[in-house]
CSV table of C-alpha atoms (C1' of nucleotides) in Angstrom, one decimal:
chain,number,residue,atom,x,y,z
A,1,UNK,CA,-9.8,19.6,13.2
A,2,UNK,CA,-9.4,17.8,16.4
A,3,UNK,CA,-6.7,20.1,17.6
A,4,UNK,CA,-8.9,23.1,17.2
A,5,UNK,CA,-11.6,21.5,19.2
A,6,UNK,CA,-9.4,21.5,22.2
A,7,UNK,CA,-9.8,25.1,23.0
A,8,UNK,CA,-7.3,26.5,25.4
A,9,UNK,CA,-7.2,30.1,26.0
A,10,UNK,CA,-3.9,30.6,24.3
A,11,UNK,CA,-4.9,28.6,21.3
A,12,UNK,CA,-8.1,30.5,20.8
A,13,UNK,CA,-6.3,33.8,21.2
A,14,UNK,CA,-3.8,32.7,18.6
A,15,UNK,CA,-6.7,31.7,16.4
A,16,UNK,CA,-8.3,35.0,16.7
A,17,UNK,CA,-5.2,37.0,16.1
A,18,UNK,CA,-4.2,35.0,13.1
A,19,UNK,CA,-7.6,34.8,11.4
A,20,UNK,CA,-9.5,37.8,12.7
A,21,UNK,CA,-6.9,40.6,13.1
A,22,UNK,CA,-9.6,43.1,12.4
A,23,UNK,CA,-11.5,41.8,15.4
A,24,UNK,CA,-9.4,43.5,18.0
A,25,UNK,CA,-11.7,46.2,19.1
A,26,UNK,CA,-11.6,48.6,22.0
A,27,UNK,CA,-14.7,47.3,23.8
A,28,UNK,CA,-14.1,44.3,26.0
A,29,UNK,CA,-16.8,41.9,26.5
A,30,UNK,CA,-17.6,39.3,29.0
A,31,UNK,CA,-15.3,36.4,28.3
A,32,UNK,CA,-17.5,33.8,30.0
A,33,UNK,CA,-20.1,34.2,27.3
A,34,UNK,CA,-18.2,31.8,25.1
A,35,UNK,CA,-17.9,29.4,27.9
A,36,UNK,CA,-14.3,28.8,27.5
A,37,UNK,CA,-12.7,31.5,29.5
A,38,UNK,CA,-11.0,32.8,26.5
A,39,UNK,CA,-10.8,36.5,26.5
A,40,UNK,CA,-8.7,38.8,28.5
A,41,UNK,CA,-9.1,42.6,28.8
A,42,UNK,CA,-5.9,42.9,26.9
A,43,UNK,CA,-7.6,41.1,24.0
A,44,UNK,CA,-11.1,42.3,23.6
A,45,UNK,CA,-13.0,40.8,20.8
A,46,UNK,CA,-16.2,41.7,19.0
A,47,UNK,CA,-19.4,39.8,19.5
A,48,UNK,CA,-19.5,39.0,15.8
A,49,UNK,CA,-16.2,37.3,15.9
A,50,UNK,CA,-17.3,35.5,19.0
A,51,UNK,CA,-20.2,34.1,17.1
A,52,UNK,CA,-17.9,32.9,14.4
A,53,UNK,CA,-15.6,31.4,16.8
A,54,UNK,CA,-18.4,29.7,18.6
A,55,UNK,CA,-19.6,28.2,15.4
A,56,UNK,CA,-16.1,27.1,14.5
A,57,UNK,CA,-15.7,25.4,17.9
A,58,UNK,CA,-18.9,23.6,17.7
A,59,UNK,CA,-18.1,22.6,14.2
A,60,UNK,CA,-15.0,21.0,15.6
A,61,UNK,CA,-17.0,19.4,18.4
A,62,UNK,CA,-19.3,17.8,15.9
A,63,UNK,CA,-16.4,16.3,14.1
A,64,UNK,CA,-15.0,15.0,17.2
A,65,UNK,CA,-18.3,13.2,17.4
A,66,UNK,CA,-17.9,12.0,14.0
A,67,UNK,CA,-14.4,10.8,14.7
A,68,UNK,CA,-15.6,9.0,17.8
A,69,UNK,CA,-18.4,7.4,15.9
A,70,UNK,CA,-16.0,6.3,13.3
A,71,UNK,CA,-13.8,4.7,15.8
A,72,UNK,CA,-16.8,2.9,17.4
A,73,UNK,CA,-17.9,1.7,14.0
A,74,UNK,CA,-14.5,0.2,13.4
A,75,UNK,CA,-14.7,-1.4,16.7
A,76,UNK,CA,-18.2,-2.5,15.9
A,77,UNK,CA,-16.9,-4.3,12.8
A,78,UNK,CA,-15.3,-6.7,15.2
A,79,UNK,CA,-18.7,-8.0,16.1
A,80,UNK,CA,-19.9,-8.5,12.6
A,81,UNK,CA,-18.7,-12.0,12.2
A,82,UNK,CA,-20.0,-12.6,8.8
A,83,UNK,CA,-21.7,-10.8,6.0
A,84,UNK,CA,-24.7,-12.9,6.4
A,85,UNK,CA,-25.2,-11.0,9.6
A,86,UNK,CA,-25.3,-7.8,7.8
A,87,UNK,CA,-29.0,-7.4,7.4
A,88,UNK,CA,-30.3,-4.7,5.2
A,89,UNK,CA,-32.7,-3.8,7.9
A,90,UNK,CA,-31.4,-0.8,9.7
A,91,UNK,CA,-33.5,-1.8,12.7
A,92,UNK,CA,-32.1,-5.2,12.9
A,93,UNK,CA,-28.6,-4.0,12.4
A,94,UNK,CA,-29.0,-1.4,15.0
A,95,UNK,CA,-30.4,-3.9,17.5
A,96,UNK,CA,-27.7,-6.4,16.8
A,97,UNK,CA,-25.0,-3.7,17.0
A,98,UNK,CA,-26.4,-2.3,20.1
A,99,UNK,CA,-26.4,-5.6,21.9
A,100,UNK,CA,-23.0,-6.4,20.5
A,101,UNK,CA,-21.5,-3.2,21.8
A,102,UNK,CA,-23.3,-3.3,25.1
A,103,UNK,CA,-20.8,-3.4,27.8
A,104,UNK,CA,-18.0,-2.2,25.7
A,105,UNK,CA,-18.1,1.3,27.0
A,106,UNK,CA,-17.6,2.8,30.4
A,107,UNK,CA,-20.6,3.3,32.6
A,108,UNK,CA,-22.5,6.4,31.8
A,109,UNK,CA,-21.6,6.5,28.2
A,110,UNK,CA,-24.6,6.9,26.1
A,111,UNK,CA,-24.7,4.4,23.3
A,112,UNK,CA,-27.4,4.8,20.8
A,113,UNK,CA,-27.9,4.2,17.1
A,114,UNK,CA,-29.6,6.2,14.6
A,115,UNK,CA,-29.7,6.7,10.9
A,116,UNK,CA,-27.7,9.2,9.2
A,117,UNK,CA,-29.5,11.1,6.5
A,118,UNK,CA,-27.6,14.3,6.1
A,119,UNK,CA,-25.7,13.1,3.1
A,120,UNK,CA,-27.4,11.3,0.3
A,121,UNK,CA,-25.8,8.0,-0.1
A,122,UNK,CA,-26.7,4.6,-1.4
A,123,UNK,CA,-25.9,2.8,1.7
A,124,UNK,CA,-26.0,4.2,5.1
A,125,UNK,CA,-25.0,2.5,8.2
A,126,UNK,CA,-26.4,3.1,11.6
A,127,UNK,CA,-23.9,5.0,13.6
A,128,UNK,CA,-22.9,4.1,17.0
A,129,UNK,CA,-23.1,7.2,19.0
A,130,UNK,CA,-21.0,7.9,22.0
A,131,UNK,CA,-21.8,11.4,23.1
A,132,UNK,CA,-21.6,11.9,26.8
A,133,UNK,CA,-18.2,13.6,27.1
A,134,UNK,CA,-18.7,16.0,24.3
A,135,UNK,CA,-22.3,16.7,25.1
A,136,UNK,CA,-21.2,18.5,28.2
A,137,UNK,CA,-19.1,20.8,26.2
A,138,UNK,CA,-21.8,21.2,23.6
A,139,UNK,CA,-24.4,22.0,26.2
A,140,UNK,CA,-22.2,24.7,27.6
A,141,UNK,CA,-22.0,26.2,24.1
A,142,UNK,CA,-25.8,25.9,23.6
A,143,UNK,CA,-26.4,27.8,26.8
A,144,UNK,CA,-24.7,30.7,25.3
A,145,UNK,CA,-27.3,33.3,24.3
A,146,UNK,CA,-25.3,34.4,21.3
A,147,UNK,CA,-27.1,33.9,18.1
A,148,UNK,CA,-24.3,31.8,16.6
A,149,UNK,CA,-24.6,29.8,13.4
A,150,UNK,CA,-25.6,26.5,14.9
A,151,UNK,CA,-25.1,23.1,13.5
A,152,UNK,CA,-28.5,21.6,14.1
A,153,UNK,CA,-28.4,18.2,15.5
A,154,UNK,CA,-31.3,15.8,15.7
A,155,UNK,CA,-31.7,12.9,18.0
A,156,UNK,CA,-28.6,12.5,20.0
A,157,UNK,CA,-26.4,14.6,17.8
A,158,UNK,CA,-23.8,12.1,16.9
A,159,UNK,CA,-23.4,13.3,13.4
A,160,UNK,CA,-23.6,16.9,12.4
A,161,UNK,CA,-26.5,17.9,10.3
A,162,UNK,CA,-25.9,20.7,8.0
A,163,UNK,CA,-29.2,22.4,8.3
A,164,UNK,CA,-28.7,25.0,5.7
A,165,UNK,CA,-26.1,27.0,7.6
A,166,UNK,CA,-23.9,28.6,5.0
A,167,UNK,CA,-21.0,28.8,7.4
A,168,UNK,CA,-20.8,25.2,8.1
A,169,UNK,CA,-17.3,24.6,6.9
A,170,UNK,CA,-16.6,21.1,7.8
A,171,UNK,CA,-14.1,19.3,5.6
A,172,UNK,CA,-16.4,16.4,5.0
A,173,UNK,CA,-19.5,18.0,3.8
A,174,UNK,CA,-18.7,18.9,0.2
A,175,UNK,CA,-22.0,18.6,-1.5
A,176,UNK,CA,-22.2,15.6,-3.8
A,177,UNK,CA,-22.6,16.5,-7.4
A,178,UNK,CA,-25.1,13.7,-7.9
A,179,UNK,CA,-27.8,12.4,-5.8
A,180,UNK,CA,-27.6,8.9,-4.3
A,181,UNK,CA,-24.8,8.0,-6.5
A,182,UNK,CA,-22.1,5.8,-5.2
A,183,UNK,CA,-19.7,7.6,-7.5
A,184,UNK,CA,-20.4,11.0,-6.0
A,185,UNK,CA,-17.4,13.0,-5.1
A,186,UNK,CA,-16.7,13.1,-1.4
A,187,UNK,CA,-13.9,14.1,0.8
A,188,UNK,CA,-11.4,11.3,0.9
A,189,UNK,CA,-11.9,10.9,4.6
A,190,UNK,CA,-15.6,10.5,4.2
A,191,UNK,CA,-15.1,8.1,1.3
A,192,UNK,CA,-13.1,5.9,3.6
A,193,UNK,CA,-15.7,6.1,6.3
A,194,UNK,CA,-18.5,5.4,3.9
A,195,UNK,CA,-16.6,2.6,2.3
A,196,UNK,CA,-16.2,0.9,5.7
A,197,UNK,CA,-19.8,1.5,6.5
A,198,UNK,CA,-20.9,0.1,3.2
A,199,UNK,CA,-18.7,-2.9,3.7
A,200,UNK,CA,-20.4,-3.7,6.9
A,201,UNK,CA,-24.0,-3.0,6.2
A,202,UNK,CA,-24.8,-3.2,2.6
A,203,UNK,CA,-26.7,-6.1,1.3
A,204,UNK,CA,-25.5,-8.1,-0.4
A,205,UNK,CA,-22.4,-7.0,1.4
A,206,UNK,CA,-19.9,-8.5,-0.9
A,207,UNK,CA,-20.2,-7.7,-4.6
A,208,UNK,CA,-19.7,-10.8,-6.6
A,209,UNK,CA,-16.8,-10.6,-8.9
A,210,UNK,CA,-18.5,-10.9,-12.2
A,211,UNK,CA,-20.6,-7.8,-11.8
A,212,UNK,CA,-18.3,-5.8,-9.6
A,213,UNK,CA,-15.3,-6.5,-11.7
A,214,UNK,CA,-16.9,-5.3,-14.9
A,215,UNK,CA,-18.4,-2.4,-13.2
A,216,UNK,CA,-15.1,-1.3,-11.9
A,217,UNK,CA,-13.4,-2.0,-15.2
A,218,UNK,CA,-15.9,0.1,-17.0
A,219,UNK,CA,-15.7,2.8,-14.4
A,220,UNK,CA,-12.0,3.2,-14.7
A,221,UNK,CA,-11.1,1.9,-18.0
A,222,UNK,CA,-14.2,2.2,-20.0
A,223,UNK,CA,-13.9,-1.4,-21.0
A,224,UNK,CA,-14.8,-4.8,-19.8
A,225,UNK,CA,-12.7,-6.8,-17.4
A,226,UNK,CA,-9.3,-7.8,-18.5
A,227,UNK,CA,-8.0,-11.2,-17.7
A,228,UNK,CA,-5.6,-11.5,-14.8
A,229,UNK,CA,-6.1,-8.0,-13.6
A,230,UNK,CA,-7.3,-6.6,-10.4
A,231,UNK,CA,-8.0,-3.1,-9.4
A,232,UNK,CA,-6.5,-2.4,-6.0
A,233,UNK,CA,-6.7,0.6,-3.8
A,234,UNK,CA,-3.7,2.1,-2.2
A,235,UNK,CA,-3.6,1.3,1.5
A,236,UNK,CA,-4.9,4.1,3.7
A,237,UNK,CA,-2.2,6.5,4.6
A,238,UNK,CA,0.5,4.5,3.0
A,239,UNK,CA,2.6,5.2,0.0
A,240,UNK,CA,4.0,2.9,-2.7
A,241,UNK,CA,2.0,0.1,-4.0
A,242,UNK,CA,-0.9,-1.6,-2.4
A,243,UNK,CA,-0.4,-4.5,-0.1
A,244,UNK,CA,-1.6,-7.7,-1.6
A,245,UNK,CA,-0.5,-9.9,1.2
A,246,UNK,CA,2.9,-10.8,-0.2
A,247,UNK,CA,6.0,-9.1,1.0
A,248,UNK,CA,8.4,-10.8,-1.3
A,249,UNK,CA,7.9,-8.6,-4.3
A,250,UNK,CA,11.0,-7.2,-5.8
A,251,UNK,CA,10.8,-4.4,-8.3
A,252,UNK,CA,12.9,-5.1,-11.4
A,253,UNK,CA,11.7,-2.6,-13.8
A,254,UNK,CA,9.7,0.5,-14.5
A,255,UNK,CA,8.3,1.6,-17.8
A,256,UNK,CA,6.4,4.5,-19.2
A,257,UNK,CA,3.4,3.2,-21.0
A,258,UNK,CA,1.9,4.9,-24.0
A,259,UNK,CA,-1.4,6.7,-23.5
A,260,UNK,CA,-1.0,6.4,-19.8
A,261,UNK,CA,0.0,9.1,-17.4
A,262,UNK,CA,1.7,6.7,-15.0
A,263,UNK,CA,4.6,4.3,-15.3
A,264,UNK,CA,4.1,0.6,-15.0
A,265,UNK,CA,6.1,-1.1,-12.3
A,266,UNK,CA,7.4,-4.6,-12.8
A,267,UNK,CA,7.7,-6.9,-9.8
A,268,UNK,CA,8.7,-10.4,-9.3
A,269,UNK,CA,8.8,-12.7,-6.3
A,270,UNK,CA,12.1,-12.3,-4.7
A,271,UNK,CA,12.5,-16.0,-4.1
A,272,UNK,CA,14.7,-16.8,-7.1
A,273,UNK,CA,13.1,-20.0,-8.1
A,274,UNK,CA,9.7,-18.5,-7.9
A,275,UNK,CA,8.4,-17.0,-11.1
A,276,UNK,CA,5.4,-15.1,-9.9
A,277,UNK,CA,5.3,-11.6,-11.2
A,278,UNK,CA,3.0,-8.7,-11.2
A,279,UNK,CA,2.7,-5.4,-13.0
A,280,UNK,CA,1.4,-2.5,-11.1
A,281,UNK,CA,0.2,0.7,-12.7
A,282,UNK,CA,-1.8,3.6,-11.4
A,283,UNK,CA,-5.1,4.2,-13.2
A,284,UNK,CA,-5.4,7.5,-14.9
A,285,UNK,CA,-8.9,8.0,-13.6
A,286,UNK,CA,-8.1,7.5,-10.0
A,287,UNK,CA,-4.6,8.2,-8.7
A,288,UNK,CA,-5.2,6.0,-5.7
A,289,UNK,CA,-6.3,3.0,-7.7
A,290,UNK,CA,-3.9,0.6,-9.1
A,291,UNK,CA,-4.3,-1.8,-11.9
A,292,UNK,CA,-2.4,-4.9,-10.9
A,293,UNK,CA,-1.8,-7.6,-13.4
A,294,UNK,CA,-0.7,-10.9,-11.9
A,295,UNK,CA,1.4,-13.2,-14.0
A,296,UNK,CA,2.4,-16.6,-13.1
A,297,UNK,CA,2.0,-18.4,-9.9
A,298,UNK,CA,4.1,-18.7,-6.8
A,299,UNK,CA,6.1,-21.9,-6.9
A,300,UNK,CA,7.1,-20.9,-3.4
A,301,UNK,CA,3.5,-21.4,-2.3
A,302,UNK,CA,3.7,-25.1,-2.6
A,303,UNK,CA,4.0,-27.1,0.5
A,304,UNK,CA,7.6,-28.0,-0.4
A,305,UNK,CA,8.6,-24.5,-1.2
A,306,UNK,CA,10.4,-22.1,1.0
A,307,UNK,CA,8.1,-21.5,3.9
A,308,UNK,CA,9.2,-17.9,4.2
A,309,UNK,CA,7.7,-17.1,0.9
A,310,UNK,CA,4.3,-18.2,1.7
A,311,UNK,CA,1.3,-16.1,1.4
A,312,UNK,CA,0.0,-13.8,3.9
A,313,UNK,CA,-3.7,-14.1,3.1
A,314,UNK,CA,-5.0,-13.6,6.6
A,315,UNK,CA,-3.2,-10.2,6.8
A,316,UNK,CA,-4.8,-8.6,3.8
A,317,UNK,CA,-6.6,-6.1,5.9
A,318,UNK,CA,-6.0,-2.7,4.5
A,319,UNK,CA,-5.9,-2.9,0.8
A,320,UNK,CA,-8.8,-2.9,-1.5
A,321,UNK,CA,-8.9,-5.3,-4.4
A,322,UNK,CA,-11.4,-5.5,-7.1
A,323,UNK,CA,-10.9,-8.4,-9.4
A,324,UNK,CA,-11.5,-7.4,-13.0
A,325,UNK,CA,-10.1,-10.4,-14.7
A,326,UNK,CA,-12.2,-13.5,-14.1
A,327,UNK,CA,-13.5,-14.2,-17.5
A,328,UNK,CA,-12.3,-17.8,-17.6
A,329,UNK,CA,-9.7,-17.3,-20.2
A,330,UNK,CA,-6.5,-19.3,-20.0
A,331,UNK,CA,-4.7,-16.2,-18.8
A,332,UNK,CA,-6.4,-15.4,-15.6
A,333,UNK,CA,-8.1,-17.7,-13.4
A,334,UNK,CA,-7.4,-21.3,-14.2
A,335,UNK,CA,-4.2,-22.2,-12.6
A,336,UNK,CA,-4.3,-25.3,-10.6
A,337,UNK,CA,-3.2,-24.4,-7.1
A,338,UNK,CA,-0.5,-26.1,-5.3
A,339,UNK,CA,-2.0,-25.2,-2.0
A,340,UNK,CA,-3.1,-28.3,-0.3
A,341,UNK,CA,-6.4,-29.0,1.3
A,342,UNK,CA,-4.8,-28.8,4.6
A,343,UNK,CA,-3.5,-25.3,3.8
A,344,UNK,CA,-6.9,-24.2,2.8
A,345,UNK,CA,-8.4,-25.6,5.9
A,346,UNK,CA,-5.9,-23.9,8.0
A,347,UNK,CA,-6.4,-20.6,6.1
A,348,UNK,CA,-10.0,-20.9,6.6
A,349,UNK,CA,-9.7,-21.6,10.3
A,350,UNK,CA,-7.3,-18.7,10.7
A,351,UNK,CA,-9.6,-16.3,9.0
A,352,UNK,CA,-12.6,-17.4,11.0
A,353,UNK,CA,-10.6,-17.0,14.1
A,354,UNK,CA,-9.4,-13.6,13.1
A,355,UNK,CA,-12.9,-12.5,12.4
A,356,UNK,CA,-14.1,-13.7,15.7
A,357,UNK,CA,-11.4,-11.9,17.7
A,358,UNK,CA,-12.0,-8.5,16.2
A,359,UNK,CA,-9.3,-7.9,13.7
A,360,UNK,CA,-11.8,-6.5,11.3
A,361,UNK,CA,-11.5,-9.5,9.0
A,362,UNK,CA,-14.9,-10.3,7.7
A,363,UNK,CA,-15.2,-13.4,5.7
A,364,UNK,CA,-18.0,-14.4,3.4
A,365,UNK,CA,-19.0,-17.7,5.0
A,366,UNK,CA,-21.3,-18.5,2.1
A,367,UNK,CA,-18.3,-19.0,-0.1
A,368,UNK,CA,-15.7,-21.0,1.8
A,369,UNK,CA,-13.1,-20.7,-0.8
A,370,UNK,CA,-10.0,-19.2,0.6
A,371,UNK,CA,-7.9,-17.1,-1.6
A,372,UNK,CA,-4.2,-17.8,-1.3
A,373,UNK,CA,-3.5,-14.2,-2.0
A,374,UNK,CA,-2.8,-14.6,-5.7
A,375,UNK,CA,-5.0,-14.5,-8.7
A,376,UNK,CA,-5.6,-17.5,-10.7
A,377,UNK,CA,-5.5,-20.2,-8.2
A,378,UNK,CA,-8.0,-23.0,-8.0
A,379,UNK,CA,-8.8,-24.9,-4.9
A,380,UNK,CA,-11.4,-27.3,-5.9
A,381,UNK,CA,-12.7,-29.2,-8.9
A,382,UNK,CA,-15.9,-27.2,-8.7
A,383,UNK,CA,-16.7,-24.7,-11.4
A,384,UNK,CA,-15.7,-21.9,-9.1
A,385,UNK,CA,-12.3,-21.2,-10.2
A,386,UNK,CA,-11.6,-17.5,-10.1
A,387,UNK,CA,-11.8,-15.5,-7.0
A,388,UNK,CA,-10.1,-12.8,-5.1
A,389,UNK,CA,-10.2,-10.9,-2.0
A,390,UNK,CA,-12.7,-8.2,-2.1
A,391,UNK,CA,-11.5,-5.9,0.5
A,392,UNK,CA,-13.1,-2.6,1.4
A,393,UNK,CA,-11.5,-0.5,4.0
A,394,UNK,CA,-11.2,-2.4,7.2
A,395,UNK,CA,-13.0,-5.5,6.1
A,396,UNK,CA,-12.1,-8.4,3.9
A,397,UNK,CA,-14.2,-10.8,2.1
A,398,UNK,CA,-13.4,-13.8,0.0
A,399,UNK,CA,-15.5,-14.1,-3.0
A,400,UNK,CA,-15.6,-16.6,-5.8
A,401,UNK,CA,-17.0,-16.5,-9.3
A,402,UNK,CA,-18.4,-19.2,-11.3
A,403,UNK,CA,-17.3,-19.5,-14.9
A,404,UNK,CA,-19.8,-19.6,-17.6
A,405,UNK,CA,-17.9,-22.5,-19.1
A,406,UNK,CA,-15.6,-25.1,-17.9
A,407,UNK,CA,-12.0,-23.9,-17.5
A,408,UNK,CA,-9.8,-25.4,-20.2
A,409,UNK,CA,-7.2,-27.7,-19.2
A,410,UNK,CA,-3.7,-26.4,-19.8
A,411,UNK,CA,-1.0,-28.4,-21.2
A,412,UNK,CA,2.0,-28.9,-19.2
A,413,UNK,CA,5.1,-27.1,-20.3
A,414,UNK,CA,3.3,-25.3,-23.1
A,415,UNK,CA,5.3,-22.5,-24.5
A,416,UNK,CA,8.2,-22.7,-22.3
A,417,UNK,CA,11.4,-24.6,-21.7
A,418,UNK,CA,10.4,-25.0,-18.2
A,419,UNK,CA,8.0,-27.6,-17.1
A,420,UNK,CA,5.3,-26.0,-15.2
A,421,UNK,CA,4.9,-28.6,-12.7
A,422,UNK,CA,5.5,-28.4,-9.0
A,423,UNK,CA,6.9,-31.1,-6.8
A,424,UNK,CA,3.5,-32.4,-6.0
A,425,UNK,CA,2.7,-32.9,-9.6
A,426,UNK,CA,0.1,-30.3,-9.9
A,427,UNK,CA,0.0,-28.7,-13.2
A,428,UNK,CA,0.9,-25.0,-13.1
A,429,UNK,CA,-1.0,-23.1,-15.7
A,430,UNK,CA,1.1,-20.0,-16.0
A,431,UNK,CA,2.3,-20.9,-19.4
A,432,UNK,CA,1.4,-17.6,-20.7
A,433,UNK,CA,4.2,-15.7,-19.1
A,434,UNK,CA,7.4,-17.0,-20.4
A,435,UNK,CA,8.3,-14.7,-23.1
A,436,UNK,CA,11.4,-13.6,-21.3
A,437,UNK,CA,12.4,-16.7,-19.6
A,438,UNK,CA,15.2,-17.2,-22.1
A,439,UNK,CA,17.0,-14.5,-20.4
A,440,UNK,CA,18.4,-16.0,-17.4
A,441,UNK,CA,17.6,-13.9,-14.5
A,442,UNK,CA,20.7,-12.8,-12.7
A,443,UNK,CA,21.0,-14.1,-9.3
A,444,UNK,CA,19.9,-11.4,-7.0
A,445,UNK,CA,21.4,-11.5,-3.7
A,446,UNK,CA,18.5,-9.7,-2.3
A,447,UNK,CA,16.4,-11.4,0.2
A,448,UNK,CA,13.7,-10.0,2.3
A,449,UNK,CA,13.5,-10.5,5.9
A,450,UNK,CA,10.9,-13.1,5.9
A,451,UNK,CA,11.5,-14.0,9.5
A,452,UNK,CA,9.1,-11.3,10.6
A,453,UNK,CA,6.6,-12.7,8.3
A,454,UNK,CA,4.0,-15.1,9.7
A,455,UNK,CA,4.0,-18.3,7.9
A,456,UNK,CA,1.1,-20.5,7.5
A,457,UNK,CA,1.2,-24.1,8.7
A,458,UNK,CA,3.4,-26.4,6.8
A,459,UNK,CA,2.8,-29.9,6.1
B,1,DA,C1',28.0,-3.2,3.8
B,2,DT,C1',23.8,-4.6,2.4
B,3,DC,C1',19.7,-4.2,0.2
B,4,DA,C1',16.0,-1.8,-2.6
B,5,DT,C1',15.0,1.2,-6.3
B,6,DT,C1',15.9,3.7,-10.4
B,7,DT,C1',17.0,4.0,-15.0
B,8,DG,C1',19.0,3.5,-19.6
B,9,DA,C1',19.9,-0.1,-22.6
B,10,DC,C1',18.7,-4.2,-24.7
B,11,DC,C1',15.6,-7.6,-26.7
B,12,DG,C1',11.5,-9.8,-28.8
B,13,DC,C1',7.3,-9.4,-30.8
B,14,DA,C1',3.6,-7.6,-33.5
C,1,DT,C1',9.9,0.2,-36.2
C,2,DG,C1',7.7,1.0,-31.9
C,3,DC,C1',6.1,-0.7,-27.8
C,4,DG,C1',6.5,-3.3,-23.7
C,5,DG,C1',9.1,-6.5,-20.8
C,6,DT,C1',13.5,-7.3,-18.8
C,7,DC,C1',18.3,-6.7,-17.5
C,8,DA,C1',21.8,-4.9,-14.8
C,9,DA,C1',24.7,-1.1,-13.5
C,10,DA,C1',24.1,3.0,-10.9
C,11,DT,C1',22.2,5.1,-7.2
C,12,DG,C1',19.9,5.7,-2.9
C,13,DA,C1',18.5,4.3,1.7
C,14,DT,C1',19.4,2.2,6.0
DNA sequence: ATCATTTGACCGCA
DNA sequence: TGCGGTCAAATGAT
């Protein structure tokens, strides 16, 4: 798309020859009409084809705008320090964004905000528009007297508006099957964009686990939330399994599961004394969405454990997690964390700092409970005991849910030959996982390079 | 050579 | 007995 917007003579000629071989006619026309100096007498082209090319080029220009706007919005996220700032008021958001961005662009760049209404969506974000460079190209196109199929723009023309032109062939504008539905089908690129926009500007910006989890679970599994399970989006542009902030996972098995189109992968923490595991399986409904079941806790997360195997909570920037297992059962969200208060405070400070310096980390300040990156931890004696990162696109939020009942206390050592107690004496409530612990795990001589792995502060 | 992943076999549980 | 979790040798990647 972008490459075709950069119209050089040779490129355009190649485009014409490859796509419109029938257009080579005997009558040459004035090449300056297209404004790009494209044609040569050796390659005359029909006015009709010129019209099409013109529309094609402008189409590309419009999406250059869109790309620029997207980039500016990502940049804009840096200025949104907390979801509480994300007012539902478009005007307020625009004003705030405008002032926040002021001074971020070179002189002469036109920065304006306007609402986007060409696609029906639940939540729309004001788009930051940076139009000056492309407007010059656009205006040269508009000067052309040819009756091309135009993409009508309103306001400053940041986002293309498809005003009924049947030839508007942008890759993003597949008409949604349903109106105003968040589940409408969109091009993946637009989905990403909208997700990010929604993450910044919707109100409330961060869905609480209880509703979001069950909603997602119903959407993808037709059932209520399962304990200990999260739905996690594959990272943008990456393959494999989604990043959950921990690099020390080692795959130890893969299994085809009945009534499922995808195999389930089995992972364990590569630190041999650590017994955290997870199972990862693609959902059938969405091949980019993983159902991740976390089992056990990281003994390596305690302050006395190997510092290289600590969590990477502040780097969970690009994966998307939806917790679907916070029902308060003994399987999911009740483990007593071994993360110390100092760790939590440090995490919190780190996240706040990251949010303030523009790493697109947005933290819900109304819930100062910092996830350690794993499911099932508990950081306080409050009733909030299950939580997860809720991460949409480029932004991350920490959320917490409140149980409808008090979490049950778990007995130490229940169901296992190992005492689930760490060196600080905290009870570890991963007693549900030890079916296979009789099998002594062979000593893997596989160790990750944790040295590149930022560690949180140690005691 | 080292390390990560794959894969068939094995095992326990329902 | 079948399914799912795990093991560990084989294989692939770097």
